[in-house]
GROMACS .gro file of C-alpha atoms in nm:
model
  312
    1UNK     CA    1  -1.251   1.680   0.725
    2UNK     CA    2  -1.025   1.655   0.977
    3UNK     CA    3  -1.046   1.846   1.321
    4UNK     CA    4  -0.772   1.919   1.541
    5UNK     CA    5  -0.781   1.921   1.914
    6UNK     CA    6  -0.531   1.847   2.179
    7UNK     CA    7  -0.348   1.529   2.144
    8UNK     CA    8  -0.611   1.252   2.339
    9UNK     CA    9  -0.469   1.030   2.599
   10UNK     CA   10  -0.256   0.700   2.522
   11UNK     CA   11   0.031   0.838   2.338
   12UNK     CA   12   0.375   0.864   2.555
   13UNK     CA   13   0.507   1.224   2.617
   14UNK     CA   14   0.823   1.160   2.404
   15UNK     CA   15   0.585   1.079   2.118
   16UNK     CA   16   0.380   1.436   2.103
   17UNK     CA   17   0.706   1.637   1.957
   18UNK     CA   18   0.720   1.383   1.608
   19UNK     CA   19   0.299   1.395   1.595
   20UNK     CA   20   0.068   1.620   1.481
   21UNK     CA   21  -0.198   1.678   1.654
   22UNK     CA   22  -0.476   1.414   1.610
   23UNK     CA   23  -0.787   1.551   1.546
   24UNK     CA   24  -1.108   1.326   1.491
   25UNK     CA   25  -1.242   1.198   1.162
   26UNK     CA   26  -1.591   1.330   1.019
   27UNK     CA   27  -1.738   0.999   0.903
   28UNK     CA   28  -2.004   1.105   0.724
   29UNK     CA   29  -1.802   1.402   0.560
   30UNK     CA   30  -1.509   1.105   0.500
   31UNK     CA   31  -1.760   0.925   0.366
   32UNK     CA   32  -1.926   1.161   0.089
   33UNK     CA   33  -1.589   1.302   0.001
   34UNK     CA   34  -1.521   0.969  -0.064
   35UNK     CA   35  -1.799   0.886  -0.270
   36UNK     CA   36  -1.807   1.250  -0.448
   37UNK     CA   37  -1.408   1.164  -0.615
   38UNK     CA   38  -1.560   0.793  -0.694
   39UNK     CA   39  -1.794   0.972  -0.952
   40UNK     CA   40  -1.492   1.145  -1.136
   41UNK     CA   41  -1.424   0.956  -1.492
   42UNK     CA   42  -1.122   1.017  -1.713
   43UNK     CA   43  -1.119   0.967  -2.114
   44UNK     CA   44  -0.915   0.848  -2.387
   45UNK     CA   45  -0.524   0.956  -2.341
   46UNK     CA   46  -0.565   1.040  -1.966
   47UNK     CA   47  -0.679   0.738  -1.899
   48UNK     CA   48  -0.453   0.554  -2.069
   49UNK     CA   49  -0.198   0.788  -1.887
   50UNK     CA   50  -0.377   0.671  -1.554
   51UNK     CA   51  -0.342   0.278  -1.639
   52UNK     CA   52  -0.014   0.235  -1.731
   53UNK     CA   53   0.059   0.441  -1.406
   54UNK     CA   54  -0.133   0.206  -1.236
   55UNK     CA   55   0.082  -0.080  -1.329
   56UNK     CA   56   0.348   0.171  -1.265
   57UNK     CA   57   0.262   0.187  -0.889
   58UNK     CA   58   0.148  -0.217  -0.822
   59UNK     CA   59   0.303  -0.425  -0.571
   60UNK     CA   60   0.218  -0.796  -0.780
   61UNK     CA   61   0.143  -1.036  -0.463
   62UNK     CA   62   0.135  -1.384  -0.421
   63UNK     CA   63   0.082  -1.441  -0.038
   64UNK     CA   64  -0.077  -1.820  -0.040
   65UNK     CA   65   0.018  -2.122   0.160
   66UNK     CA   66   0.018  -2.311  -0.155
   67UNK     CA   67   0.289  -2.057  -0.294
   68UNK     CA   68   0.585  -2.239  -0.502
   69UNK     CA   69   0.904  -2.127  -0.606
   70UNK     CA   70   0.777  -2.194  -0.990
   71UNK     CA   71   0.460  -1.968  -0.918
   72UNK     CA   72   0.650  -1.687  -0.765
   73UNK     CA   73   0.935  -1.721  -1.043
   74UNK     CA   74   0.640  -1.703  -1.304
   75UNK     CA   75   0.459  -1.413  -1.141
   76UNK     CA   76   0.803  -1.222  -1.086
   77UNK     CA   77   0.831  -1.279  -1.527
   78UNK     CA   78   0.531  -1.141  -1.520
   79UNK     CA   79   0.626  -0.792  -1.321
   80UNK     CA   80   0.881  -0.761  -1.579
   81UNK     CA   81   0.682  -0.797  -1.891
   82UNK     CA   82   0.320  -0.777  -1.785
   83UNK     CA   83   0.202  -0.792  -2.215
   84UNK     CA   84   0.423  -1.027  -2.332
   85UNK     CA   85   0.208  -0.872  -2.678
   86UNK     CA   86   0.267  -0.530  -2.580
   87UNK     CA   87   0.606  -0.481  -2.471
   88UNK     CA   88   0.480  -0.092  -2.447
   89UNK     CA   89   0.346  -0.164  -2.137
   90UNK     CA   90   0.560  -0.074  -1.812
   91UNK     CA   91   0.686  -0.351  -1.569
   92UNK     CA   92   0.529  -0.309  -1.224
   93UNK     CA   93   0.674  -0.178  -0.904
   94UNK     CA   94   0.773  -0.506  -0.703
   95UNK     CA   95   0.670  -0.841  -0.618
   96UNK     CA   96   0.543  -0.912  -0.273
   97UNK     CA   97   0.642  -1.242  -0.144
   98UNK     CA   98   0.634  -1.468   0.178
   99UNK     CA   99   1.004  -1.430   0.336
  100UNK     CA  100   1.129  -1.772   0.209
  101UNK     CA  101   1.042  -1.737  -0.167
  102UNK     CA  102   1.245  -1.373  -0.161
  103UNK     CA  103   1.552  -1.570  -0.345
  104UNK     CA  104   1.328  -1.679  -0.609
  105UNK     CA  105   1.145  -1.308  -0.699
  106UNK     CA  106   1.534  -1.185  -0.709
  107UNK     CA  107   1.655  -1.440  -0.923
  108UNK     CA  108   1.437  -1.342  -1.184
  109UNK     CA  109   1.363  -0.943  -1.135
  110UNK     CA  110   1.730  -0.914  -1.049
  111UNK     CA  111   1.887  -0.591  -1.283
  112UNK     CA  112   1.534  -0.513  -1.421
  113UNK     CA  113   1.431  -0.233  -1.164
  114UNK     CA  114   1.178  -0.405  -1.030
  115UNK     CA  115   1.190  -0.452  -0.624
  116UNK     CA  116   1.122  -0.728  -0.414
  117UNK     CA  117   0.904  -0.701  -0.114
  118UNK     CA  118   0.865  -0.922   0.193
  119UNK     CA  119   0.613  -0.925   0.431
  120UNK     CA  120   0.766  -1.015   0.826
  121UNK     CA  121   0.680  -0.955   1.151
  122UNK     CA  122   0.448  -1.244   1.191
  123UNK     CA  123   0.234  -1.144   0.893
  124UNK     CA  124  -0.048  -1.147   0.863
  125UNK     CA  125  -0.151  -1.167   1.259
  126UNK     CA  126   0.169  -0.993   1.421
  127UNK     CA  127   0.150  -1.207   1.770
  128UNK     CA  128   0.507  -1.340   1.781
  129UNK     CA  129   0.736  -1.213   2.017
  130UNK     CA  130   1.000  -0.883   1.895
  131UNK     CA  131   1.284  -1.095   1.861
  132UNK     CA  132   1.143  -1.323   1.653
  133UNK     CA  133   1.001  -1.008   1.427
  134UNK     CA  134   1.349  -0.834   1.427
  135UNK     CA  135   1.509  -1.172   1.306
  136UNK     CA  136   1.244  -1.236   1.071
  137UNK     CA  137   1.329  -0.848   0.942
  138UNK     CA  138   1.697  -0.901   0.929
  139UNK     CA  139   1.668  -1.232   0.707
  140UNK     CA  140   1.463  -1.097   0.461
  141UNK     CA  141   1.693  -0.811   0.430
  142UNK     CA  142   1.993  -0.980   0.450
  143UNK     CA  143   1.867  -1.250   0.130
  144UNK     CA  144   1.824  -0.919  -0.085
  145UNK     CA  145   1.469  -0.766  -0.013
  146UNK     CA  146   1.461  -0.410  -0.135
  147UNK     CA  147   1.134  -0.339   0.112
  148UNK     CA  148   0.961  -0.500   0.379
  149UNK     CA  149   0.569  -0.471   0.455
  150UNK     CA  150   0.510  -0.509   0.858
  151UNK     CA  151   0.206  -0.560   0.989
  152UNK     CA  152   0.104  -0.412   1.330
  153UNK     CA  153  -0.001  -0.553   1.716
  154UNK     CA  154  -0.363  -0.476   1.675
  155UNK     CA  155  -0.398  -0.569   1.963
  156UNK     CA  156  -0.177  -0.361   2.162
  157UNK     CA  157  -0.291  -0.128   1.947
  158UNK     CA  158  -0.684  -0.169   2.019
  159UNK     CA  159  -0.615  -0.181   2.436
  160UNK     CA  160  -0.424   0.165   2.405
  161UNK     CA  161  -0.081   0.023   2.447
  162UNK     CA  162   0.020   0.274   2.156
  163UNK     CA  163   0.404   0.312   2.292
  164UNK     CA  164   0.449  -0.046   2.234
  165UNK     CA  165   0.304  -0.022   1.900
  166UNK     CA  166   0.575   0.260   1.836
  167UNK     CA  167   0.853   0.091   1.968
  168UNK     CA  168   0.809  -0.226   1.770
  169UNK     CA  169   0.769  -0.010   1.415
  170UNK     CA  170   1.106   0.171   1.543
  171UNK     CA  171   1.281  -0.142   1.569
  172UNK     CA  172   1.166  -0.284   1.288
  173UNK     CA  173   1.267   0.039   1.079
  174UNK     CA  174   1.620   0.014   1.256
  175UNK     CA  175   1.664  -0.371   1.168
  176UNK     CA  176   1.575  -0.258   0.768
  177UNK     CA  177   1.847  -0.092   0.687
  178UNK     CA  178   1.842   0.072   0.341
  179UNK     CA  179   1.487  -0.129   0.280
  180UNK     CA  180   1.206   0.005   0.248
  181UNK     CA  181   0.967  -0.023   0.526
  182UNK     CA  182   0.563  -0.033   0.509
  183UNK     CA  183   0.377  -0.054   0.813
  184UNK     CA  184   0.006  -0.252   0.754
  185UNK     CA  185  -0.236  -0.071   0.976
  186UNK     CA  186  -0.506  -0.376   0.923
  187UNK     CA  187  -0.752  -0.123   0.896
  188UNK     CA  188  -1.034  -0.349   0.853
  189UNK     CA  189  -1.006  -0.438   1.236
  190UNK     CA  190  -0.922  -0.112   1.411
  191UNK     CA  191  -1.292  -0.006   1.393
  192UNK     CA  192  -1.371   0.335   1.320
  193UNK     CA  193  -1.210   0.618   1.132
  194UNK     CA  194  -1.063   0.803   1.438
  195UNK     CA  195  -0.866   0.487   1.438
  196UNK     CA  196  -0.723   0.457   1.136
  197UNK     CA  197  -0.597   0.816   1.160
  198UNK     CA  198  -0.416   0.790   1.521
  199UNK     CA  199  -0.280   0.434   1.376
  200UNK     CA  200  -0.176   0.635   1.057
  201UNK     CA  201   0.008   0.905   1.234
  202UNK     CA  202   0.147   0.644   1.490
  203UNK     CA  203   0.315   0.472   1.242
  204UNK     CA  204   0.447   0.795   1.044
  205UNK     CA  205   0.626   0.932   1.347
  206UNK     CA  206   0.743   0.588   1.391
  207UNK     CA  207   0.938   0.613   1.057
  208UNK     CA  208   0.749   0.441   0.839
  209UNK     CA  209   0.842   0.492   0.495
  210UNK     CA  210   0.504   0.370   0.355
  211UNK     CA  211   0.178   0.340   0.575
  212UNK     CA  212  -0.029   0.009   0.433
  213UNK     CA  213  -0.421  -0.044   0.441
  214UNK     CA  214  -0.429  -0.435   0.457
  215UNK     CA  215  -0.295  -0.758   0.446
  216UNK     CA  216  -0.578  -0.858   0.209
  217UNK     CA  217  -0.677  -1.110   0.426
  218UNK     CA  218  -0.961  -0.986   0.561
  219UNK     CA  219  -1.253  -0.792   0.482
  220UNK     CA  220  -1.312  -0.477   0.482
  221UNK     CA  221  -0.951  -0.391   0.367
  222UNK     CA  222  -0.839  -0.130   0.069
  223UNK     CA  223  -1.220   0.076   0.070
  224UNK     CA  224  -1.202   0.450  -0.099
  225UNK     CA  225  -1.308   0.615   0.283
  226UNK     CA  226  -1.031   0.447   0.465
  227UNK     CA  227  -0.759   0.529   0.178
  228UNK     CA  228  -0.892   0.878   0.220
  229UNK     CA  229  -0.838   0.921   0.600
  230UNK     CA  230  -0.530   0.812   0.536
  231UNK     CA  231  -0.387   1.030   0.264
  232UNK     CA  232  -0.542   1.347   0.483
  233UNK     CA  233  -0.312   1.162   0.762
  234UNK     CA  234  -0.009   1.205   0.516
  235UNK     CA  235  -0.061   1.531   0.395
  236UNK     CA  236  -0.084   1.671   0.717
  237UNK     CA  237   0.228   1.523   0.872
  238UNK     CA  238   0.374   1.668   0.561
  239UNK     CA  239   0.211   2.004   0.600
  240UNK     CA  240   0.365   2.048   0.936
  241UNK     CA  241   0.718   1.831   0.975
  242UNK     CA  242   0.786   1.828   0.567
  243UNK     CA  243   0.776   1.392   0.505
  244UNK     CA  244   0.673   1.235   0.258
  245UNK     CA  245   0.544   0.903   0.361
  246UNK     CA  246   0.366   0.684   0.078
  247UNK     CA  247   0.057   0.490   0.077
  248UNK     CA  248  -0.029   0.161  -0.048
  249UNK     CA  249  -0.380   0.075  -0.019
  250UNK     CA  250  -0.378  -0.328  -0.042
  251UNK     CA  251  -0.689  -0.599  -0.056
  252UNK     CA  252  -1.033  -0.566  -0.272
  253UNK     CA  253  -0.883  -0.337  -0.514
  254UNK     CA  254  -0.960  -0.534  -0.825
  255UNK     CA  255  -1.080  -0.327  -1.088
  256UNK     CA  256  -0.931  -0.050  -1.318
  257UNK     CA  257  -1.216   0.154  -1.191
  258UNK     CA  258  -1.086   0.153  -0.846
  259UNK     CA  259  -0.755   0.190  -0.908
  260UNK     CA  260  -0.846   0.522  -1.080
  261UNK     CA  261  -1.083   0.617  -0.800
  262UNK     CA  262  -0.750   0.596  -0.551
  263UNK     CA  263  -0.557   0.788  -0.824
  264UNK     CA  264  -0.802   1.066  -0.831
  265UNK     CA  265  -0.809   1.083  -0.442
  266UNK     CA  266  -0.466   1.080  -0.446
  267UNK     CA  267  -0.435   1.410  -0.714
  268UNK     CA  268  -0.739   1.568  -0.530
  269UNK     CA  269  -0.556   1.528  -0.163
  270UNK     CA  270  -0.167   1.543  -0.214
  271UNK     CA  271  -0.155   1.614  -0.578
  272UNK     CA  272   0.105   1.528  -0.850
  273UNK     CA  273   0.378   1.471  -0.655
  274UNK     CA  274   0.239   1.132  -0.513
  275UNK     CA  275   0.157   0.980  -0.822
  276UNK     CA  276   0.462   0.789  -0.831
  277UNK     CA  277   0.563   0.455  -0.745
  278UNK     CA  278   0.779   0.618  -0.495
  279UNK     CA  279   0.500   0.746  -0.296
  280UNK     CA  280   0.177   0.567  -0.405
  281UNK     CA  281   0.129   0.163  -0.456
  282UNK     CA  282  -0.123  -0.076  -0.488
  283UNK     CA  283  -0.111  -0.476  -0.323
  284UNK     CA  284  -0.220  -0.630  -0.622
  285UNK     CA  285  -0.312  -0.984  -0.703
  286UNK     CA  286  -0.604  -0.975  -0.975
  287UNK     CA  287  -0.593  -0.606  -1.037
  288UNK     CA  288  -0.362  -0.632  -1.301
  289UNK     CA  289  -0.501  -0.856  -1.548
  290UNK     CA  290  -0.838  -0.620  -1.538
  291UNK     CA  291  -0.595  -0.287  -1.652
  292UNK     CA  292  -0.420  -0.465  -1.839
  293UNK     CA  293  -0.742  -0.525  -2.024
  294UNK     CA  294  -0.849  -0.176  -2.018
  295UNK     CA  295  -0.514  -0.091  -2.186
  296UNK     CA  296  -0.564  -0.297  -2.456
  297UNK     CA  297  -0.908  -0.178  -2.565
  298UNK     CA  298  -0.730   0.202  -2.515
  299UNK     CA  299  -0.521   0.107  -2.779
  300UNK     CA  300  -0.747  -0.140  -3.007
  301UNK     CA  301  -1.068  -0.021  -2.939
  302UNK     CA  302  -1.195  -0.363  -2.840
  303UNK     CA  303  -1.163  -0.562  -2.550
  304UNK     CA  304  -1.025  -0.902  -2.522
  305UNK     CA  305  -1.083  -1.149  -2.251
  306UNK     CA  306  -0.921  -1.260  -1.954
  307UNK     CA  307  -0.802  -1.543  -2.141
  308UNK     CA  308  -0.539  -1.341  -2.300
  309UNK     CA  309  -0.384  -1.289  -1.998
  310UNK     CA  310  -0.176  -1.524  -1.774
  311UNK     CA  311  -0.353  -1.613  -1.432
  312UNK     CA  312  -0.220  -1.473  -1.104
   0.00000   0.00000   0.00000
């Protein structure tokens, strides 16, 4: 899907060792590939296989101005023991939280394996000055935060001032630590496909550990093309410098029959290895209560309402 010709213009000379080369997008092959891996359906065990991994890979959000210590304590209860019915059912990945309700995820995920994100860097915009970004990384970190999800300058991004783009991802890694770092592209407002790829790859030989669809807060975000672009983004920065960066598509991803629509592009473009919370996740707010659904009728054979389910 992919093409490959000499690296365009914009990039600085220091960055064309750590990238491959760019290569434009097909948008209408993206597109149909896209919509060919949507039609693929899974039965009985493998797709109970393919839910509980989903809850497996989910990043549980809460990212509201109205967000409380008491909601984010509840939802982080909830990572742990998503059924409190079915305690079959495997706790999530992490909890992604606003910087200043970190404590409060930790306090009640702490020694149960599940991480705690932050988002920083002026999330969700990004226009705030580096220092303030790089301060806003090292508190998170330094209250406990096992990852951090960055978001982008779109902006500089958009007007082609992709060194400063790198820089601020290389600083950002740098002021992580041992966390975790996931760079949000913002997809939704870089504007084509060719985009999404150079921001992909941009990020990657920046150091991210995890490149990010969305911040959810606008729309598009998390669509099956855009994932797809930039998986192919991954596996060729694998296929030539041997990383393995994850992706976490993040925002409209509500359904079980999305989730396994990403799953399946994942198999189909990286295969096996990536389906693992290590590599893959989802930003999930509402996702879960919908597999967790699905996994109940998997086991039952009848499907019970939301009402059985706590509200995220």
């Amino acid at each position: 899907m992919a093409q490959a010709p000499a690296l365009p213009g914009g990039f600085e000379l220091p960055l064309e060792p750590r990238l491959p080369r760019i290569g434009s997008v097909d948008q209408v092959a993206a597109e149909e590939r896209a919509a060919t891996l949507a039609k693929r359906s899974i039965k009985r065990e493998a797709k109970l296989w393919a839910l509980e991994l989903a809850v497996r890979m989910m990043d549980l959000t809460t990212l509201e101005g109205a967000d409380t210590p008491g909601k984010v304590s509840a939802l982080s209860a909830k990572a742990v023991r998503p059924d409190p019915q079915d305690p079959t059912v495997p706790s999530v990945a992490a909890v992604c939280v606003y910087p200043n309700l970190v404590p409060y995820a930790l306090e009640r995920v702490g020694g149960t394996g599940v991480k705690v994100a932050s988002v920083a860097t002026a999330f969700p915009a990004g226009q705030s000055p580096l220092d303030v970004k790089l301060a806003e990384v090292r508190e998170v970190v330094a209250m406990g935060a096992d990852e951090v999800d960055m978001v982008i300058d779109r902006g500089a991004f958009l007007s082609g001032r992709y060194a400063k783009v790198y820089d601020e991802i290389v600083r950002v890694k740098e002021a992580c630590g041992e966390a975790h770092l996931k760079v949000i592209l913002e997809t939704g407002e870089l504007g084509t496909y060719d985009n999404v790829r150079r921001a992909s790859l941009l990020a990657m030989a920046a150091g991210a550990d995890f490149i990010k669809t969305s911040t959810g807060k606008i729309s598009p975000a998390a669509t099956l093309p855009v994932a797809l672009v930039m998986l192919e983004a991954i596996r060729d920065v694998h296929d030539e410098t041997g990383r393995c960066v994850g992706l976490k598509p993040a925002g409209g991803i509500r359904t079980s029959k999305q989730a396994i629509q990403h799953l399946v592009a994942v198999h189909e473009t990286l295969g096996p290895d990536w389906l693992t919370p290590d590599r893959f996740r989802f930003g999930a707010s509402s996702l879960l209560n919908d597999v967790l659904m699905q996994i109940r009728k998997e086991k039952v054979g009848a499907y019970q309402g939301p009402d059985y389910f706590t509200l995220d």
